[in-house]
Coordinates of C-alpha atoms and ligand atoms in Angstrom, one line a residue:
M1443 CA 31.6 247.0 134.2
S1444 CA 28.5 248.0 136.2
T1445 CA 28.7 250.9 138.6
A1446 CA 28.2 248.6 141.6
T1447 CA 31.0 246.3 140.4
Q1448 CA 33.3 249.2 139.9
T1449 CA 32.5 250.5 143.4
N1450 CA 33.5 247.0 144.8
V1451 CA 36.8 247.1 142.9
D1452 CA 37.5 250.6 144.0
S1453 CA 36.9 249.7 147.7
F1454 CA 39.0 246.5 147.3
R1455 CA 41.8 248.7 146.0
T1456 CA 41.6 251.1 148.8
E1457 CA 41.5 248.4 151.5
T1458 CA 44.4 246.5 149.8
R1459 CA 46.5 249.7 149.5
D1460 CA 45.9 250.5 153.2
W1461 CA 46.6 247.0 154.4
L1462 CA 49.9 246.7 152.4
E1463 CA 51.0 250.2 153.6
A1464 CA 50.4 249.1 157.2
N1465 CA 51.7 245.5 156.9
C1466 CA 54.6 245.4 154.5
P1467 CA 57.9 246.1 156.3
Q1468 CA 60.1 248.7 154.6
S1469 CA 62.9 246.3 153.9
M1470 CA 60.4 244.1 152.0
R1471 CA 59.8 246.9 149.6
T1472 CA 63.2 246.9 148.1
P1473 CA 64.1 245.0 144.9
V1474 CA 65.2 241.4 145.3
K1475 CA 69.0 241.0 144.8
D1476 CA 69.6 237.3 145.2
F1477 CA 68.3 233.9 146.2
K1478 CA 68.3 234.9 149.9
D1479 CA 65.9 237.7 149.3
Y1480 CA 63.1 235.2 148.6
F1481 CA 61.5 233.0 151.2
W1482 CA 61.3 229.5 149.6
G1483 CA 59.4 227.7 152.4
G1484 CA 60.2 224.1 153.4
V1485 CA 59.8 221.6 156.3
N1486 CA 62.7 223.4 158.0
P1487 CA 62.2 226.9 156.7
T1488 CA 65.0 229.4 156.6
F1489 CA 64.1 233.1 157.0
H1490 CA 66.9 235.5 156.1
S1491 CA 65.6 238.3 158.2
E1492 CA 62.9 239.0 160.8
D1493 CA 61.1 241.2 158.3
Q1494 CA 61.0 238.4 155.8
K1495 CA 59.3 236.2 158.3
I1496 CA 56.8 238.9 159.4
W1497 CA 55.9 239.7 155.8
F1498 CA 55.4 236.0 154.9
E1499 CA 53.3 235.3 158.0
R1500 CA 51.0 238.3 157.3
M1501 CA 50.5 237.5 153.7
K1502 CA 50.0 233.8 154.4
D1503 CA 47.3 234.6 157.0
K1504 CA 45.4 236.6 154.3
G1505 CA 45.8 233.8 151.8
W1506 CA 47.8 236.1 149.6
T1507 CA 50.8 233.8 149.0
V1508 CA 48.4 232.2 146.4
P1509 CA 45.7 234.9 146.1
R1510 CA 43.6 233.1 143.4
W1511 CA 43.5 229.7 145.0
P1512 CA 40.3 228.8 146.9
T1513 CA 40.2 229.6 150.6
E1514 CA 39.9 225.9 151.6
L1515 CA 43.2 225.3 149.8
G1516 CA 45.0 228.1 151.5
G1517 CA 44.3 230.9 149.1
A1518 CA 42.1 234.0 149.3
G1519 CA 39.7 233.1 146.4
L1520 CA 40.3 236.4 144.7
S1521 CA 38.7 237.1 141.4
K1522 CA 40.9 237.8 138.4
V1523 CA 40.1 241.5 138.7
E1524 CA 40.9 241.6 142.5
Y1525 CA 44.1 239.7 141.8
K1526 CA 45.2 242.2 139.3
V1527 CA 44.4 245.0 141.7
L1528 CA 46.5 243.3 144.4
K1529 CA 49.4 242.9 142.0
E1530 CA 49.2 246.5 140.9
E1531 CA 49.1 247.8 144.5
M1532 CA 52.1 245.5 145.5
D1533 CA 54.0 246.8 142.5
K1534 CA 53.3 250.4 143.3
L1535 CA 54.8 249.9 146.8
G1536 CA 57.6 247.6 145.5
C1537 CA 56.4 244.8 147.8
R1538 CA 58.4 241.6 147.4
T1539 CA 56.7 238.2 146.7
P1540 CA 56.3 236.8 150.2
L1541 CA 56.9 233.2 149.2
F1542 CA 58.6 232.0 146.0
S1543 CA 58.3 228.4 145.2
F1544 CA 58.0 225.9 142.3
G1545 CA 55.0 224.6 144.3
I1546 CA 53.1 227.8 143.7
H1547 CA 54.2 228.4 140.1
M1548 CA 54.5 224.9 138.7
L1549 CA 53.1 222.0 140.8
G1550 CA 50.1 223.9 142.1
P1551 CA 48.6 224.7 138.7
A1552 CA 49.2 221.1 137.6
L1553 CA 47.5 219.7 140.8
L1554 CA 44.6 222.1 140.4
G1555 CA 44.2 220.9 136.8
F1556 CA 44.9 217.1 137.1
G1557 CA 45.2 216.1 140.8
N1558 CA 42.5 214.2 142.6
D1559 CA 40.7 215.6 145.7
E1560 CA 43.0 213.9 148.2
Q1561 CA 46.1 215.1 146.4
K1562 CA 44.8 218.7 146.3
M1563 CA 43.9 218.7 150.0
K1564 CA 47.2 217.1 151.0
H1565 CA 49.6 219.2 148.9
L1566 CA 48.0 222.6 148.0
P1567 CA 47.4 224.0 151.5
A1568 CA 51.0 223.0 152.5
I1569 CA 52.3 224.8 149.4
A1570 CA 50.2 227.9 150.2
K1571 CA 51.6 227.9 153.8
G1572 CA 55.2 227.4 152.6
E1573 CA 55.5 224.1 154.5
V1574 CA 57.1 222.1 151.7
W1575 CA 59.9 222.9 149.3
W1576 CA 59.3 221.3 145.9
C1577 CA 61.8 220.8 143.2
Q1578 CA 61.3 219.8 139.5
G1579 CA 62.6 216.5 138.1
Y1580 CA 62.2 216.9 134.4
S1581 CA 65.6 217.1 132.6
E1582 CA 67.9 214.2 132.3
P1583 CA 71.4 213.8 130.7
G1584 CA 69.7 212.7 127.4
A1585 CA 66.4 214.6 127.8
G1586 CA 66.5 218.4 127.8
S1587 CA 65.0 220.0 124.7
D1588 CA 63.8 216.5 123.8
L1589 CA 62.2 216.2 127.1
A1590 CA 60.0 213.2 126.1
N1591 CA 63.1 211.1 125.8
I1592 CA 63.3 210.7 129.6
Q1593 CA 64.6 207.3 130.7
T1594 CA 64.1 207.3 134.5
S1595 CA 61.8 204.3 135.0
A1596 CA 59.0 203.6 137.4
E1597 CA 58.2 199.9 137.5
D1598 CA 54.8 198.8 138.7
K1599 CA 55.3 196.7 141.8
G1600 CA 51.6 196.3 142.9
D1601 CA 51.2 198.8 145.7
H1602 CA 54.2 201.0 144.7
Y1603 CA 56.4 202.0 141.9
L1604 CA 60.1 201.2 141.9
V1605 CA 62.0 204.2 140.5
N1606 CA 65.5 204.1 139.0
G1607 CA 67.4 206.7 137.0
Q1608 CA 69.0 210.1 137.0
K1609 CA 67.8 213.7 136.7
V1610 CA 70.0 216.7 136.0
W1611 CA 69.9 220.5 136.5
T1612 CA 67.4 219.9 139.4
S1613 CA 67.3 223.4 140.9
Y1614 CA 67.7 223.4 144.7
A1615 CA 67.3 219.6 144.9
D1616 CA 69.7 219.7 147.8
Y1617 CA 67.3 221.9 149.8
A1618 CA 64.0 220.4 148.6
D1619 CA 61.7 218.2 150.6
K1620 CA 59.9 216.7 147.6
I1621 CA 60.2 216.4 143.8
F1622 CA 57.6 216.3 141.1
C1623 CA 59.0 214.0 138.4
L1624 CA 58.5 212.7 134.9
V1625 CA 59.1 209.0 134.8
R1626 CA 58.7 206.3 132.2
T1627 CA 56.0 203.8 133.1
D1628 CA 55.8 202.1 129.7
K1629 CA 59.1 201.4 127.8
N1630 CA 57.4 199.9 124.8
A1631 CA 54.9 202.8 124.1
P1632 CA 55.8 205.7 121.7
K1633 CA 58.0 208.1 123.7
H1634 CA 55.3 210.7 124.5
S1635 CA 52.8 208.0 125.6
G1636 CA 54.7 206.0 128.2
I1637 CA 55.3 208.9 130.6
S1638 CA 53.8 209.4 134.1
F1639 CA 53.8 212.3 136.6
L1640 CA 55.0 211.2 140.0
L1641 CA 55.5 212.9 143.4
I1642 CA 58.5 211.6 145.3
D1643 CA 59.8 212.3 148.8
M1644 CA 63.4 213.5 148.7
K1645 CA 64.0 211.8 152.0
A1646 CA 62.9 208.4 150.6
E1647 CA 65.6 205.7 150.7
G1648 CA 67.6 205.6 147.5
V1649 CA 67.2 209.3 146.6
S1650 CA 70.5 211.3 146.5
T1651 CA 71.7 214.6 145.1
R1652 CA 75.0 216.1 144.0
P1653 CA 75.3 219.9 143.6
I1654 CA 76.8 221.2 140.3
K1655 CA 79.1 224.2 140.6
L1656 CA 78.7 227.0 138.1
I1657 CA 80.8 229.8 136.5
S1658 CA 79.1 232.3 138.8
G1659 CA 80.5 230.5 141.8
S1660 CA 77.2 229.3 143.1
S1661 CA 75.6 225.8 142.9
P1662 CA 71.9 226.4 142.3
F1663 CA 71.3 223.0 140.9
C1664 CA 72.1 219.3 141.2
E1665 CA 72.2 215.9 139.7
T1666 CA 69.5 213.8 141.3
F1667 CA 69.7 210.0 141.5
F1668 CA 67.0 207.4 142.1
D1669 CA 68.3 204.0 143.1
N1670 CA 65.5 201.5 143.7
V1671 CA 63.2 204.1 145.3
K1672 CA 59.8 202.9 146.4
V1673 CA 57.0 205.4 145.6
P1674 CA 53.5 204.8 146.8
K1675 CA 50.9 204.4 144.0
E1676 CA 48.9 207.3 145.5
N1677 CA 51.7 209.6 144.4
L1678 CA 50.8 209.3 140.7
V1679 CA 49.1 212.4 139.5
G1680 CA 46.5 211.9 136.7
V1681 CA 46.5 208.8 134.6
E1682 CA 49.4 206.4 134.3
N1683 CA 51.2 206.8 130.9
E1684 CA 49.4 210.1 130.3
G1685 CA 51.8 212.3 132.2
W1686 CA 53.0 214.2 129.1
T1687 CA 49.8 216.2 129.0
I1688 CA 50.5 217.3 132.6
A1689 CA 54.1 217.9 131.8
K1690 CA 53.3 220.3 129.0
Y1691 CA 50.6 222.1 131.0
L1692 CA 53.0 222.7 133.8
L1693 CA 55.6 224.0 131.3
T1694 CA 53.2 226.8 130.2
H1695 CA 53.1 228.0 133.8
E1696 CA 56.9 227.7 134.2
R1697 CA 57.5 229.6 131.0
S1698 CA 55.2 232.4 132.0
M1699 CA 57.0 232.7 135.3
I1700 CA 60.5 232.8 133.7
G1701 CA 59.4 235.2 130.9
N1702 CA 58.6 237.9 133.5
V1703 CA 61.1 240.7 133.1
A1704 CA 61.8 241.6 136.8
K1705 CA 61.8 245.2 137.9
M1706 CA 65.1 246.4 139.2
D1707 CA 66.0 249.1 141.7
K1708 CA 67.0 251.4 138.8
T1709 CA 65.5 251.6 135.4
L1710 CA 67.8 251.1 132.5
D1711 CA 68.0 254.9 131.6
E1712 CA 68.7 255.8 135.3
Y1713 CA 71.5 253.2 135.3
A1714 CA 72.9 254.6 132.0
V1715 CA 72.7 258.2 133.2
E1716 CA 74.5 257.3 136.4
S1717 CA 77.2 255.4 134.5
I1718 CA 77.8 257.7 131.5
G1719 CA 76.3 261.0 132.5
L1720 CA 74.3 263.6 130.5
E1721 CA 75.2 266.0 127.7
G1722 CA 72.5 268.7 128.1
D1723 CA 69.3 266.7 128.5
L1724 CA 70.6 263.7 126.6
L1725 CA 72.6 260.6 127.5
A1726 CA 76.2 261.5 126.7
D1727 CA 76.9 258.4 124.5
P1728 CA 74.8 258.6 121.3
V1729 CA 75.1 254.9 120.5
N1730 CA 74.1 253.8 124.0
R1731 CA 71.3 256.4 123.9
I1732 CA 69.7 254.7 120.9
K1733 CA 70.1 251.2 122.4
T1734 CA 68.7 252.2 125.8
A1735 CA 65.7 254.1 124.2
Q1736 CA 65.0 251.1 122.0
W1737 CA 65.1 248.7 125.0
L1738 CA 62.7 250.9 127.0
I1739 CA 60.3 251.1 124.0
D1740 CA 60.4 247.3 123.7
E1741 CA 59.8 246.9 127.4
A1742 CA 56.7 249.0 127.2
A1743 CA 55.4 247.1 124.2
F1744 CA 56.1 243.8 125.9
N1745 CA 54.2 244.9 129.1
F1746 CA 51.2 246.0 127.0
T1747 CA 51.2 242.7 125.2
L1748 CA 51.4 240.8 128.5
E1749 CA 48.5 242.9 129.8
R1750 CA 46.5 242.0 126.8
A1751 CA 47.2 238.3 127.2
M1752 CA 46.1 238.6 130.9
D1753 CA 42.9 240.2 129.8
E1754 CA 42.3 237.4 127.3
A1755 CA 43.0 234.9 130.1
K1756 CA 40.4 236.7 132.2
A1757 CA 37.9 236.2 129.4
G1758 CA 38.7 232.5 129.5
T1759 CA 41.4 232.0 126.8
P1760 CA 44.4 230.4 128.5
P1761 CA 47.9 231.4 127.2
G1762 CA 48.8 227.9 125.9
A1763 CA 51.6 228.1 123.3
K1764 CA 51.6 231.9 123.7
S1765 CA 53.6 231.3 126.9
S1766 CA 56.5 230.3 124.6
F1767 CA 56.3 233.7 123.0
F1768 CA 56.5 235.5 126.4
K1769 CA 59.2 233.2 127.6
Y1770 CA 61.3 233.8 124.4
Y1771 CA 60.8 237.5 124.2
G1772 CA 61.0 238.2 128.0
T1773 CA 64.2 236.2 128.5
E1774 CA 65.9 237.6 125.4
M1775 CA 65.0 241.1 126.5
N1776 CA 66.5 240.5 129.9
K1777 CA 69.7 239.4 128.4
R1778 CA 69.8 242.5 126.2
R1779 CA 69.2 244.7 129.3
F1780 CA 72.2 243.2 131.1
E1781 CA 74.4 243.4 128.0
L1782 CA 73.6 247.1 127.9
M1783 CA 74.3 247.5 131.6
M1784 CA 77.7 245.8 131.2
S1785 CA 78.6 248.1 128.3
T1786 CA 77.5 251.3 130.1
G1787 CA 79.0 250.3 133.4
G1788 CA 82.5 250.0 131.9
F1789 CA 85.5 248.9 134.1
D1790 CA 83.5 248.8 137.3
N1791 CA 81.4 246.0 135.9
L1792 CA 84.4 243.8 135.2
V1793 CA 85.3 243.6 138.9
W1794 CA 83.8 240.9 141.0
G1795 CA 85.4 242.2 144.3
E1796 CA 83.5 242.9 147.5
E1797 CA 83.8 246.7 147.1
Y1798 CA 81.8 246.4 143.9
D1799 CA 78.7 244.9 145.5
E1800 CA 80.3 241.5 145.3
G1801 CA 80.2 241.7 141.5
K1802 CA 76.5 241.7 141.4
T1803 CA 76.0 243.1 137.9
P1804 CA 78.5 240.8 136.2
R1805 CA 77.1 237.8 138.1
D1806 CA 73.5 238.8 137.2
F1807 CA 74.7 239.3 133.6
C1808 CA 76.0 235.7 133.6
R1809 CA 72.8 234.4 135.2
T1810 CA 70.6 236.0 132.4
K1811 CA 72.2 233.5 130.0
A1812 CA 70.5 230.7 131.8
N1813 CA 67.1 232.4 131.5
S1814 CA 66.9 231.5 127.8
I1815 CA 67.9 227.9 128.6
E1816 CA 65.8 227.0 131.7
G1817 CA 62.2 226.0 131.1
G1818 CA 63.1 225.2 127.5
T1819 CA 65.6 227.0 125.3
S1820 CA 64.9 230.0 123.1
E1821 CA 65.4 227.8 120.0
V1822 CA 62.8 225.4 121.3
Q1823 CA 60.3 228.2 122.0
L1824 CA 60.8 229.5 118.4
N1825 CA 60.0 226.0 117.2
I1826 CA 56.8 225.9 119.2
I1827 CA 55.8 229.4 118.1
S1828 CA 56.4 228.6 114.4
K1829 CA 54.4 225.4 114.7
H1830 CA 51.5 226.2 117.1
I1831 CA 51.1 230.0 116.7
L1832 CA 52.2 230.8 113.1
G1833 CA 51.1 227.4 111.8
L1834 CA 54.3 227.0 109.7
P1835 CA 55.1 223.6 108.1
K1836 CA 57.4 221.4 110.3
K1837 CA 60.0 220.9 107.5
Ligands
LIG710 C1 69.3 227.8 135.6 C2 68.6 226.5 135.1 C3 67.8 225.9 136.0 C4 67.2 224.7 135.6 N1 66.4 224.0 136.5 C5 65.8 222.9 136.2 C6 65.0 222.2 137.1 O1 64.8 222.6 138.2 N2 64.5 221.0 136.7 C7 64.7 220.4 135.5 O2 64.2 219.4 135.2 N3 65.5 221.1 134.6 C8 66.1 222.3 134.9 N4 66.9 222.9 134.0 C9 67.2 222.3 132.7 C10 66.6 222.9 131.5 O3 65.2 222.6 131.4 C11 67.4 222.4 130.3 O4 68.7 222.8 130.4 C12 66.8 222.8 128.9 O5 65.5 222.2 128.7 C13 67.7 222.5 127.7 O6 68.1 221.2 127.7 P1 69.6 220.8 127.7 O7 70.4 221.5 128.7 O8 69.7 219.3 127.7 O9 70.1 221.3 126.2 P2 70.0 220.5 124.9 O10 68.6 220.0 124.7 O11 71.1 219.5 124.7 O12 70.2 221.7 123.8 C14 71.5 222.1 123.4 C15 71.3 223.2 122.4 O13 70.7 222.6 121.2 C16 69.6 223.4 120.8 N5 68.5 222.5 120.4 C17 68.2 221.3 120.8 N6 67.1 220.8 120.1 C18 66.8 221.7 119.2 C19 65.8 221.7 118.1 N7 64.9 220.7 118.0 N8 65.8 222.9 117.4 C20 66.7 223.9 117.5 N9 67.6 223.9 118.5 C21 67.7 222.8 119.3 C22 69.1 224.0 122.1 O14 68.3 225.2 121.9 C23 70.4 224.4 122.8 O15 70.9 225.6 122.4 C24 67.5 224.1 134.3 C25 68.3 224.8 133.5 C26 68.9 226.0 133.8 C27 69.8 226.7 132.9

């Protein structure tokens, strides 16, 4: 890097740090505990605190809800280096993501890659400004791991498609304003070839949702039904019957998002020391000591590998099938972290009562099990890794 470029990066870092320090409310610098700690956007947005609103508005005005998107699409047009600096400085202060949405992490990249100009101008600024809540209509009762088996149909009716079918596990469909969907537009084509990528308004006549209640007590996802839903032709993204390419591209972004091992308010060793105590300088339980140390080593190695992949992406090599590796390892590591926390926490972690932080740790422990299912299961990621990265024979 030239001296002039380094000077620019240094001054960007200083400005960013100062701005974050001055503009990020203290309560937005604490770790996210649950769904409510994120602002999800939407036509009728819900802010869970005044600070959440202030933080979102300020970041939105700077284009920092989607820092890398072009300014005309609501972003800040940051370079990869500037984006990395922004992320590092936000991490140092513990700043929360100001807007969390499937629009940013899934649909946005797909539209940037495959949408036409009208679709980009219509949808991307609205996503950046948190004006629309998007949900994902991929899975169906007979199409999870075998996603290309989707049966929801979109029949060509001239100026519109007529959509019929059912999706399942649609996260937050009951809150969402719109859904990006995989639909079958050619029933006679081989299964990967007859799929299209369609944008559907959740308020359209014939769309309904039914929340599914989980073991954790919450209902984060729904069954979604389409009963003779008319969808304008302009809502087709990319080419009819070639939606599978978009579907896979979007999944690489989804998997990268899920594979991130979130930072918590305490590191695993701090948690273990608090729960078990020390014997001299060492964690009192030798078995747990080894497992905790191993997890921390694995976490460091994982973060270095992620960093390397990000540098490769900067040099123009997209992650592609490697996103399956990060998804697999990140989610399995997160499960291992919570298993350790459950075993170090002892009796306190078996209680779901209010005096025990409403059972936060056991609930989070249960939730980690879903990490290695959502966005494609661990087994499916291993299949992709063996085929596309290791080049192993299929059978
Ligand atoms: C928290 C959560 C949120 C979700 N949100 C959404 C959402 O918003 N939108 C959406 O569309 N979907 C969503 N999903 C659905 C998710 O994508 C599917 O659950 C996932 O793809 C697995 O599909 P399935 O549940 O049908 O399991 P199945 O495909 O039936 O798999 C069952 C088991 O068989 C194994 N298996 C299947 N095929 C193979 C194979 N070829 N080789 C080895 N093992 C195999 C799987 O690994 C798994 O263990 C969500 C899921 C979860 C858990």
